[in-house]
PDB file of C-alpha atoms in Angstrom:
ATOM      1  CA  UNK A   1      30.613   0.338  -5.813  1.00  0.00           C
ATOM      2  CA  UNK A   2      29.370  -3.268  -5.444  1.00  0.00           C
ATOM      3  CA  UNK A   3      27.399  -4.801  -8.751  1.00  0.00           C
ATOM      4  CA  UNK A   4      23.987  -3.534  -9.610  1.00  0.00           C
ATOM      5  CA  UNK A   5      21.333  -6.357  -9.492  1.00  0.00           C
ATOM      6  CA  UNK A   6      18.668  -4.719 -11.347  1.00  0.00           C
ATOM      7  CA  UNK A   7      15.101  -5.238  -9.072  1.00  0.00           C
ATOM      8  CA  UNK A   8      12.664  -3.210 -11.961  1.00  0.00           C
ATOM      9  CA  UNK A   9      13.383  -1.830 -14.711  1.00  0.00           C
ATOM     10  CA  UNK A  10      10.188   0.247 -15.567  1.00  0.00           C
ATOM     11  CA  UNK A  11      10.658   3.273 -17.777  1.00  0.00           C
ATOM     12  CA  UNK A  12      10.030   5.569 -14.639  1.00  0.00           C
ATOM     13  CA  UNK A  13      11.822   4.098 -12.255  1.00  0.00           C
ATOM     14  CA  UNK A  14      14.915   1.971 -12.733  1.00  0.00           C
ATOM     15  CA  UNK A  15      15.258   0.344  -8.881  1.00  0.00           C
ATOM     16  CA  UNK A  16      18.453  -1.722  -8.055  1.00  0.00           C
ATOM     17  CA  UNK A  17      19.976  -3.541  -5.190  1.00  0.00           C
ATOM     18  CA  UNK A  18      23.676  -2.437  -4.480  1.00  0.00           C
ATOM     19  CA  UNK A  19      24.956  -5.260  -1.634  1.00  0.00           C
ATOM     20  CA  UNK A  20      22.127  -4.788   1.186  1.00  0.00           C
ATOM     21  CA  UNK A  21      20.668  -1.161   0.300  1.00  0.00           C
ATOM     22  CA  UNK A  22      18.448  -0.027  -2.364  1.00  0.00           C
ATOM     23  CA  UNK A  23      18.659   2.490  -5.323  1.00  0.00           C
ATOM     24  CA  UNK A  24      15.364   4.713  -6.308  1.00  0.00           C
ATOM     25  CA  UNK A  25      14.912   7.522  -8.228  1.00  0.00           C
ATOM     26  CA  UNK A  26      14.085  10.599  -5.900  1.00  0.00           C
ATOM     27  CA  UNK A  27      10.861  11.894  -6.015  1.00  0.00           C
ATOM     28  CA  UNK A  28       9.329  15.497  -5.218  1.00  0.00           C
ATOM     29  CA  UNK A  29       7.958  13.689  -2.156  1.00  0.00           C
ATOM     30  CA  UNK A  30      11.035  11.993  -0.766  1.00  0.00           C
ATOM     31  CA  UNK A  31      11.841  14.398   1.663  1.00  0.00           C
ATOM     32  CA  UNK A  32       8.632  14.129   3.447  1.00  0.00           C
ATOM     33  CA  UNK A  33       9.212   9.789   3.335  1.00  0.00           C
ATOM     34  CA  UNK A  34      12.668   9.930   4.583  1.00  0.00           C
ATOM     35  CA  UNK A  35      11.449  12.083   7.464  1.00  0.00           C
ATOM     36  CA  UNK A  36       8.281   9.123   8.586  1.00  0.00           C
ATOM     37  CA  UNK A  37      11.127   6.518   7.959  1.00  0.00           C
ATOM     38  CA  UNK A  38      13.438   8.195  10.384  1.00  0.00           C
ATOM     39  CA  UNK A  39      10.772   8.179  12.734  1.00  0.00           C
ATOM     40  CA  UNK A  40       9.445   4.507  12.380  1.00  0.00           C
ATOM     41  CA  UNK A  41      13.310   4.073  13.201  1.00  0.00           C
ATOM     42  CA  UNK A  42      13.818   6.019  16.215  1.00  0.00           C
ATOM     43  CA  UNK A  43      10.110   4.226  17.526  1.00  0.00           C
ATOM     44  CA  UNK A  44      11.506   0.931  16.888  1.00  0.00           C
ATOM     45  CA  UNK A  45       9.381   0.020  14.306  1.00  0.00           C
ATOM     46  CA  UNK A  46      10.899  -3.306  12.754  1.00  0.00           C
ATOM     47  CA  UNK A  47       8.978  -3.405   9.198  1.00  0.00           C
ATOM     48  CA  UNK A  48       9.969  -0.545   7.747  1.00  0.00           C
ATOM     49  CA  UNK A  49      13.416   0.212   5.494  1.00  0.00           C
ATOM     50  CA  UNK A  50      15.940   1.953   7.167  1.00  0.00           C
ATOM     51  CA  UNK A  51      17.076   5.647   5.003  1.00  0.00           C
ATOM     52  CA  UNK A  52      20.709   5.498   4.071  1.00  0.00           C
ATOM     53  CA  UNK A  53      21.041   8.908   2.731  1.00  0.00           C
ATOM     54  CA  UNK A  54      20.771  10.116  -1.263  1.00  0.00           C
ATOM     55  CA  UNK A  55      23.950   8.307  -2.988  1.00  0.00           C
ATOM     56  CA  UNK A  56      26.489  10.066  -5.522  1.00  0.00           C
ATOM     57  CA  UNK A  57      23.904   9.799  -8.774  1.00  0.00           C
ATOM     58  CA  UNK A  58      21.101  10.984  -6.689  1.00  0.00           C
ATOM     59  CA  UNK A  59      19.072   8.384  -5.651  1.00  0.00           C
ATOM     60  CA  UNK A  60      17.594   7.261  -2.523  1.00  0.00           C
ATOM     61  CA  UNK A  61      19.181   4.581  -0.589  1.00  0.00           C
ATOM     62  CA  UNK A  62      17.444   2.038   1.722  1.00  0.00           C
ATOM     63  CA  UNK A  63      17.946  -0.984   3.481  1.00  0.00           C
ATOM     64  CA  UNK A  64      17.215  -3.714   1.669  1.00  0.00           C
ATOM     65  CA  UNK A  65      14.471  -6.210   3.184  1.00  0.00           C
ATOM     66  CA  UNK A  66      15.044  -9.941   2.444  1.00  0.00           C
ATOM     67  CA  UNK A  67      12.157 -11.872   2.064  1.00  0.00           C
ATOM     68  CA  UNK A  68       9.155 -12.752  -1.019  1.00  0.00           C
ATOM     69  CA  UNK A  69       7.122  -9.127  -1.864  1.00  0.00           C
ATOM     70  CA  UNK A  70       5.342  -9.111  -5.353  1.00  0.00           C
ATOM     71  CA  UNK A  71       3.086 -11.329  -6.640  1.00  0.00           C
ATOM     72  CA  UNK A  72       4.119 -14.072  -3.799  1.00  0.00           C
ATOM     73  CA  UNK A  73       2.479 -11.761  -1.203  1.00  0.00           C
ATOM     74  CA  UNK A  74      -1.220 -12.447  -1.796  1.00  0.00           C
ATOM     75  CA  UNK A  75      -0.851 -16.271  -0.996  1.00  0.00           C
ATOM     76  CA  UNK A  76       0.155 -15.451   2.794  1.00  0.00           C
ATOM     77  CA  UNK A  77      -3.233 -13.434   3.202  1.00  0.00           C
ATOM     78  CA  UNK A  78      -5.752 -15.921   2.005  1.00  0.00           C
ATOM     79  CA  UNK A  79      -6.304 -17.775   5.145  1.00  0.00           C
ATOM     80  CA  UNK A  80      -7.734 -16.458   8.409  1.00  0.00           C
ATOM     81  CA  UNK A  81      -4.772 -16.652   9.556  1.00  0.00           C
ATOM     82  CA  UNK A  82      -2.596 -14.601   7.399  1.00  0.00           C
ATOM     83  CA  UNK A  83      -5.366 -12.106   7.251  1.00  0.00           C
ATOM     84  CA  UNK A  84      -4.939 -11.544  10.796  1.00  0.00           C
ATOM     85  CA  UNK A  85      -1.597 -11.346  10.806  1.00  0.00           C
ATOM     86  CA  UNK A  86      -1.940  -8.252   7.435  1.00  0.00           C
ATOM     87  CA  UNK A  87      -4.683  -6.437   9.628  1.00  0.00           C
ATOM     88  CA  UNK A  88      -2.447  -6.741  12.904  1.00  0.00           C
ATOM     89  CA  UNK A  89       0.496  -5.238  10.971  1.00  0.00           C
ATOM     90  CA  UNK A  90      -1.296  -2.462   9.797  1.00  0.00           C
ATOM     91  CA  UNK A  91      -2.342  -1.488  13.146  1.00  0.00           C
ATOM     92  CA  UNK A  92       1.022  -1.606  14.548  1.00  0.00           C
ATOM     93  CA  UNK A  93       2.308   0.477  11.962  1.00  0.00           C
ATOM     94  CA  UNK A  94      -0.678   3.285  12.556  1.00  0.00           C
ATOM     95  CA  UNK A  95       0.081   2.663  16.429  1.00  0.00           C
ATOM     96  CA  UNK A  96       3.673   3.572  15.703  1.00  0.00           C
ATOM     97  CA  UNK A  97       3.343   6.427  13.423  1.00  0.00           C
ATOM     98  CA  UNK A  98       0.891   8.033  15.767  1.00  0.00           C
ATOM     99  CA  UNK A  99       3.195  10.426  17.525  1.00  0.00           C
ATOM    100  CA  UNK A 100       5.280  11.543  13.986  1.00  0.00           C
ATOM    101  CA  UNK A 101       4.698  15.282  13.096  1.00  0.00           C
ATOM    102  CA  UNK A 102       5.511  15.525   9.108  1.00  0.00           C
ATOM    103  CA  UNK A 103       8.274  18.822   9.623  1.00  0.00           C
ATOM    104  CA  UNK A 104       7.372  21.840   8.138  1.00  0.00           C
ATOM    105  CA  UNK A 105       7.215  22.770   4.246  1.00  0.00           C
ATOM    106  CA  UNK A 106       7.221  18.904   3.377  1.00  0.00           C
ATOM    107  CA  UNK A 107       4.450  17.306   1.004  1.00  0.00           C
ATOM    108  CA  UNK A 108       3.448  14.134   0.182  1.00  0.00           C
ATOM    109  CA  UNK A 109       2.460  12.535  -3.448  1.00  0.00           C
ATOM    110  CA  UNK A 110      -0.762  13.953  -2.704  1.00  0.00           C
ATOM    111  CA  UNK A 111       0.334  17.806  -2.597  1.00  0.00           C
ATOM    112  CA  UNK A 112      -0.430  17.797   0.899  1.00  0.00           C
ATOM    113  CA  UNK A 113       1.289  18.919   4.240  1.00  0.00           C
ATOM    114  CA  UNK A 114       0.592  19.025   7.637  1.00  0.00           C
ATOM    115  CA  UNK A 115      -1.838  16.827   9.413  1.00  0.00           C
ATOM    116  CA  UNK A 116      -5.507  17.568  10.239  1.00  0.00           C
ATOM    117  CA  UNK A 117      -7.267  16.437  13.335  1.00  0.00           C
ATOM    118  CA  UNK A 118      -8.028  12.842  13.454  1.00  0.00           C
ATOM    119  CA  UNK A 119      -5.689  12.216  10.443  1.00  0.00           C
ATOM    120  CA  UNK A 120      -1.985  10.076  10.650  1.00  0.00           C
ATOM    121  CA  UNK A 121       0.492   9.757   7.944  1.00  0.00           C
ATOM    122  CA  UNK A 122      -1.087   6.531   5.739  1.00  0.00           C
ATOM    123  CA  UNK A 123       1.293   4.069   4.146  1.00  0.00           C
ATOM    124  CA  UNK A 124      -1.148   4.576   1.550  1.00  0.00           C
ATOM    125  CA  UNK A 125      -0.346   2.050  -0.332  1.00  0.00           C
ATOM    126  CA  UNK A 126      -0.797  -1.009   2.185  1.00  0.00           C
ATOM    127  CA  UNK A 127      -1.870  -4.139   0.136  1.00  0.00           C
ATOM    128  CA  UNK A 128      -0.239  -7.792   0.012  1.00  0.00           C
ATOM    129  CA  UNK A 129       1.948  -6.996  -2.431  1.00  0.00           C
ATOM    130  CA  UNK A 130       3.995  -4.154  -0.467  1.00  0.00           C
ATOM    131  CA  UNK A 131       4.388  -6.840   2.577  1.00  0.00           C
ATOM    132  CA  UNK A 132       7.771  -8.698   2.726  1.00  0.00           C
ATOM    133  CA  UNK A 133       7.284 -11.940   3.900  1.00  0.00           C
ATOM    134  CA  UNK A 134       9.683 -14.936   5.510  1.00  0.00           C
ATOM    135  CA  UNK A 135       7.221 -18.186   5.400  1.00  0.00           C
ATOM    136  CA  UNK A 136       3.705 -17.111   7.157  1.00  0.00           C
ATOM    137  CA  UNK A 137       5.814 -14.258   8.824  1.00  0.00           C
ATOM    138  CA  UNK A 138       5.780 -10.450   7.438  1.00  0.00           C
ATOM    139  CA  UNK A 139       9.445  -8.929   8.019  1.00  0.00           C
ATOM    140  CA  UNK A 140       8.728  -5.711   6.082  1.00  0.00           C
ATOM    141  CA  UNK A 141       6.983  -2.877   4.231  1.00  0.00           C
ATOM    142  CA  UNK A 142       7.760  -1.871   1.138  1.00  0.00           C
ATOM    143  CA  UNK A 143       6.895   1.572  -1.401  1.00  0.00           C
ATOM    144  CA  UNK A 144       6.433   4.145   1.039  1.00  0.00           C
ATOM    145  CA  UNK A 145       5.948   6.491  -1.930  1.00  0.00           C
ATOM    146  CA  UNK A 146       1.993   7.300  -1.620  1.00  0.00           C
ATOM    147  CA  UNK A 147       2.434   7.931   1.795  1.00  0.00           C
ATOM    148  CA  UNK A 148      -0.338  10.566   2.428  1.00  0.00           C
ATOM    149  CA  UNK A 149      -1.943  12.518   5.728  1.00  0.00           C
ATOM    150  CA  UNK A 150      -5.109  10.545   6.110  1.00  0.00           C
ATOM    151  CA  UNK A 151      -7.798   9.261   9.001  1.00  0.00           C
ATOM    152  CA  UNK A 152      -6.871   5.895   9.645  1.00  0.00           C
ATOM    153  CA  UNK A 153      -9.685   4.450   7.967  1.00  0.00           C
ATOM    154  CA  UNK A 154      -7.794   5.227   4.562  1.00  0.00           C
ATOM    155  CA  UNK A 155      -5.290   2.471   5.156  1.00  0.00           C
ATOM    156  CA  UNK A 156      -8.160   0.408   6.759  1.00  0.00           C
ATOM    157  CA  UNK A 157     -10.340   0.376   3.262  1.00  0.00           C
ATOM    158  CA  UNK A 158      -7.158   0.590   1.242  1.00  0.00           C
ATOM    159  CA  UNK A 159      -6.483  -3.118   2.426  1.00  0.00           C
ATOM    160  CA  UNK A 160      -9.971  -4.512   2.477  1.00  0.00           C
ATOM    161  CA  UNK A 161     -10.138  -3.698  -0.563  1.00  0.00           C
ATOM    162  CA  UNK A 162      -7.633  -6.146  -1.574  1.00  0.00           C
ATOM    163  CA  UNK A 163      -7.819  -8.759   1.099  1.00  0.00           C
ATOM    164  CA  UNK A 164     -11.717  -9.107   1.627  1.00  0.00           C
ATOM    165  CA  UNK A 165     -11.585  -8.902  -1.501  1.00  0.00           C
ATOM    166  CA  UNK A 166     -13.505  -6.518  -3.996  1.00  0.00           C
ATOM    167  CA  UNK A 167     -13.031  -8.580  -6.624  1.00  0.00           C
ATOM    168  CA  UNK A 168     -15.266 -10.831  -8.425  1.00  0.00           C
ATOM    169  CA  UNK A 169     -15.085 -14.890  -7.889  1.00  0.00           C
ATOM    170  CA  UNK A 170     -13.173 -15.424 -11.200  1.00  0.00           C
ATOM    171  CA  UNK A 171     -10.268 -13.068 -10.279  1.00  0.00           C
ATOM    172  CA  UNK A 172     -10.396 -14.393  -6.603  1.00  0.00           C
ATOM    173  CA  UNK A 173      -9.693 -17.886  -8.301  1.00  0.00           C
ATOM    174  CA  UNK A 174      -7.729 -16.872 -11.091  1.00  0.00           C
ATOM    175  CA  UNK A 175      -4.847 -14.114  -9.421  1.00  0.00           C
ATOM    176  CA  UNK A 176      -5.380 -13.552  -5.849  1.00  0.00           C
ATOM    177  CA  UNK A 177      -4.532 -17.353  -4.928  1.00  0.00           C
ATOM    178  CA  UNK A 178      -8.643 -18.159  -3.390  1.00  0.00           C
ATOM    179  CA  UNK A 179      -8.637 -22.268  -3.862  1.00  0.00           C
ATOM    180  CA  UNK A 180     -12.494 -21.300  -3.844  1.00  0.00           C
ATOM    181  CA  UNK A 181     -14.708 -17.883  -3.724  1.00  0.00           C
ATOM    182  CA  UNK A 182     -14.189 -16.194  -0.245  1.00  0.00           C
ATOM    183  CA  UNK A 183     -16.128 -15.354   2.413  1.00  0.00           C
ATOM    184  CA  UNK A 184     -16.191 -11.848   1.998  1.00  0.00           C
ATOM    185  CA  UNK A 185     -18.283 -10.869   4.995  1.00  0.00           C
ATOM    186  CA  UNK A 186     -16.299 -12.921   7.209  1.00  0.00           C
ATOM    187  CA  UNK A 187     -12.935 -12.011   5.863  1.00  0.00           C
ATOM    188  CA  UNK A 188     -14.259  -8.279   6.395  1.00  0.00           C
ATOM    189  CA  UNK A 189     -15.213  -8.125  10.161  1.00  0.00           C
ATOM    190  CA  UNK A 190     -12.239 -10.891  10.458  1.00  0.00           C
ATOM    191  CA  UNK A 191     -10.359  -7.635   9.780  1.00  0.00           C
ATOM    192  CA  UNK A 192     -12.013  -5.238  11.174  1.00  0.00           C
ATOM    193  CA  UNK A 193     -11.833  -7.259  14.862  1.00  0.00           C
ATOM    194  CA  UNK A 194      -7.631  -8.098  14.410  1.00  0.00           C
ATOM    195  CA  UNK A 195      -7.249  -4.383  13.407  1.00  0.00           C
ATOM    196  CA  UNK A 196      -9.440  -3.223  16.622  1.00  0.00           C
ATOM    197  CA  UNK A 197     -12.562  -2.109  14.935  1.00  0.00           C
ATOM    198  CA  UNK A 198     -15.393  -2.601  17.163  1.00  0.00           C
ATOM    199  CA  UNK A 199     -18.003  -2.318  14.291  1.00  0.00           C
ATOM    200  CA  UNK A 200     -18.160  -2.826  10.379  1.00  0.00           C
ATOM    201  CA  UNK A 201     -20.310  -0.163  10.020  1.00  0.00           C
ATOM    202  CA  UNK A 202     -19.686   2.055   7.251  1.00  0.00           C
ATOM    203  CA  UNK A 203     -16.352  -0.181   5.908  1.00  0.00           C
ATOM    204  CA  UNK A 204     -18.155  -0.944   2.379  1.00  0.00           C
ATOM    205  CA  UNK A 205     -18.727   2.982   1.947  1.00  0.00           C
ATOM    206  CA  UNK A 206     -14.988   3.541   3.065  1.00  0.00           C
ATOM    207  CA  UNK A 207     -13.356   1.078   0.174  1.00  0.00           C
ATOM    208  CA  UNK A 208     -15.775   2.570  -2.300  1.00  0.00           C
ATOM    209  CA  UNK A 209     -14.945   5.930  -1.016  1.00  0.00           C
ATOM    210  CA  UNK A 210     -11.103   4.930  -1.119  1.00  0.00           C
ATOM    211  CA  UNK A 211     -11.730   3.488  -4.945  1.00  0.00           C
ATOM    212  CA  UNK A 212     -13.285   6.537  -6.320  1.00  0.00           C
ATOM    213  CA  UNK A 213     -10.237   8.712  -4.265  1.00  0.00           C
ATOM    214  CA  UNK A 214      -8.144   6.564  -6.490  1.00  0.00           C
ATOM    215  CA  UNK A 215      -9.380   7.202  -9.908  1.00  0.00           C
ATOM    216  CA  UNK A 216      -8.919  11.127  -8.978  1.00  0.00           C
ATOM    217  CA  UNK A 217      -5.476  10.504  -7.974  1.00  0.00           C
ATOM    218  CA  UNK A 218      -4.586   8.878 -10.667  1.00  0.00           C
ATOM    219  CA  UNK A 219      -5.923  11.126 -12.847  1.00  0.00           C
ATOM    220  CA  UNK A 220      -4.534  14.339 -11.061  1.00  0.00           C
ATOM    221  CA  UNK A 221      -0.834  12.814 -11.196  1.00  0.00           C
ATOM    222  CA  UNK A 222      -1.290  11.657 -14.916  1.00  0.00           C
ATOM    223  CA  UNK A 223      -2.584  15.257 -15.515  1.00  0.00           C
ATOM    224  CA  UNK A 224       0.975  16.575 -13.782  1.00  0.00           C
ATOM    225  CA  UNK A 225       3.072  14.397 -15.815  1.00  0.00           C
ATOM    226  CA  UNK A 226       3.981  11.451 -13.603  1.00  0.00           C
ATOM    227  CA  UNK A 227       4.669   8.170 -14.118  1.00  0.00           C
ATOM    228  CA  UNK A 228       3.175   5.453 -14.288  1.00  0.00           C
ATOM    229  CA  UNK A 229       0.107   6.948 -13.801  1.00  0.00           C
ATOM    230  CA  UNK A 230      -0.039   8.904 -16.944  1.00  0.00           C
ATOM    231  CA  UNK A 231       1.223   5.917 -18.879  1.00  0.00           C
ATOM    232  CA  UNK A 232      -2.399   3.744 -17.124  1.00  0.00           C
ATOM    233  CA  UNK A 233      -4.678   6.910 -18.251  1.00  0.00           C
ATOM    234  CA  UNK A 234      -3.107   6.834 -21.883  1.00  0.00           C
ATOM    235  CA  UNK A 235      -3.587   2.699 -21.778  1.00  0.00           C
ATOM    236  CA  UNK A 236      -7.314   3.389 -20.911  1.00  0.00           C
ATOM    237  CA  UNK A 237      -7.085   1.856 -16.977  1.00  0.00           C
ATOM    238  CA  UNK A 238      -9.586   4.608 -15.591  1.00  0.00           C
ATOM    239  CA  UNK A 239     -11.837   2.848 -17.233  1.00  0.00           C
ATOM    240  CA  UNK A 240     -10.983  -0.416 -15.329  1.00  0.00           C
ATOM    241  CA  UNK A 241     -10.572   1.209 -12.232  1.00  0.00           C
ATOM    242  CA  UNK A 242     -14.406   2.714 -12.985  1.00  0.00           C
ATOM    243  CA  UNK A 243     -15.473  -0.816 -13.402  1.00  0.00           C
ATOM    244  CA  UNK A 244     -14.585  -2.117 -10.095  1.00  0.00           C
ATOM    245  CA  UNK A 245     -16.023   0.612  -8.489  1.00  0.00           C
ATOM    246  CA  UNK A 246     -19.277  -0.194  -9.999  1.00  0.00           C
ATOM    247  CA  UNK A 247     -18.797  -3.894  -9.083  1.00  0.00           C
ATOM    248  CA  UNK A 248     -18.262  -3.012  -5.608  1.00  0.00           C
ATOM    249  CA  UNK A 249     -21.167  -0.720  -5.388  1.00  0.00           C
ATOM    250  CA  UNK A 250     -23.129  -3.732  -7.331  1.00  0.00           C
ATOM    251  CA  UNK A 251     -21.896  -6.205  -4.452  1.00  0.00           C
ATOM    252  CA  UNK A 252     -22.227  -4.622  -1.288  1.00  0.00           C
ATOM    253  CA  UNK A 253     -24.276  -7.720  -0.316  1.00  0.00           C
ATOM    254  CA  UNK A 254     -21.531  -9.850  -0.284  1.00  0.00           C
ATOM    255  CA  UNK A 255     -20.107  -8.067   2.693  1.00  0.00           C
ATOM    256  CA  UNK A 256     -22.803  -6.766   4.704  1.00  0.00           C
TER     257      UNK A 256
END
């Protein structure tokens, strides 16, 4: 096999790049994500990793995507532009995930299966970070593990949440690459108009809804043993994650 270039290293998941595929631990879930990336293939999707099968030690392989992901990803959403571009993504991914029927006796991180009326399978996880980009361009999607049957919306306040942003002016400044304090309102129903919203109505109850659904996730898969969430409850991040709730709630001004 070709060298191991080690991409984390995290006690709970050890995730390498073997020539242009990637190695991750398999999860109780990855059954259910192989099947949605098979389908995003066969639509034609272009953003999402290809599945190249479980490899001899048991892990996952996927395509690699080339491009900046991580911390370089907020920098391409601060402008109207680029915020655009991360709401138009999103839509095309819920456009082409539409038609996908999760096959039977397969769950998601969540526990669930099947899909409910009105409900598609979320990335669920769909924040700057998790977008591969080349320049100004987005090229991929990445960590398809919190994939989860969901309305639409999910995804939707999932990414406002990050991009409008629900965060106070210092952090705005200080980690999310803002050269001053957004326009949070505008940034909002810039959003909600590239995604194909025709009103904002009800998006500030949706992220706070979404951030409270988060706290209970985390908790529930802490409480079953996984990782890293149990490793954020035992380093006291609930109560972080409680705080920007309350900020949010607090703040509602700002975007209405």
């Amino acid at each position: 096999m070709a060298d191991e270039h080690v991409l984390q290293d995290a006690l709970h998941r050890r995730v390498v790049r073997v020539g242009d595929t990637v190695r991750r631990p398999v999860q109780p879930w990855t059954p259910a994500v192989h099947a949605l990336l098979r389908h995003l293939e066969d639509a034609g999707f272009p953003y999402s990793p290809r599945v190249r099968g479980i490899d001899t030690e048991g892990r996952e392989v996927l395509t690699y995507l080339e491009g900046t992901s991580g911390p370089e990803g907020w920098a391409p959403v601060v402008d109207d532009a680029g915020l655009v571009t991360f709401a138009r993504l999103l839509r095309q991914y819920h456009d082409a995930v539409a038609g996908f029927r999760p096959p039977e006796g397969f769950s998601w991180c969540t526990g669930e299966s099947g899909l409910r009326d009105g409900e598609v399978i979320c990335h669920g996880d769909f924040g700057p970070w998790n977008i591969v980009w080349e320049g100004t361009a987005p090229v991929g999607i990445l960590d398809w593990d919190y994939a989860r049957p969901a309305p639409r919306l999910h995804d939707v306040a999932y990414a406002l949440e990050y991009t409008a942003p629900f965060r106070d002016d210092a952090e705005c400044l200080r980690w999310l690459r803002y050269p001053e304090p957004p326009d949070r309102r505008h940034r909002l129903e810039l959003f909600a108009t590239a995604y194909g919203l025709t009103s904002t109505s009800g998006l500030v109850d949706a992220v706070i809804d979404v951030q409270q659904g988060g706290i209970e996730q985390v908790r529930e898969l802490a409480e079953q043993g996984n990782q890293p969430q149990a490793g954020w409850v035992q380093d006291g991040y609930l109560d972080e994650l409680g705080q920007r709730v309350a900020w949010s709630r607090a703040s509602r001004h700002l975007f209405e």
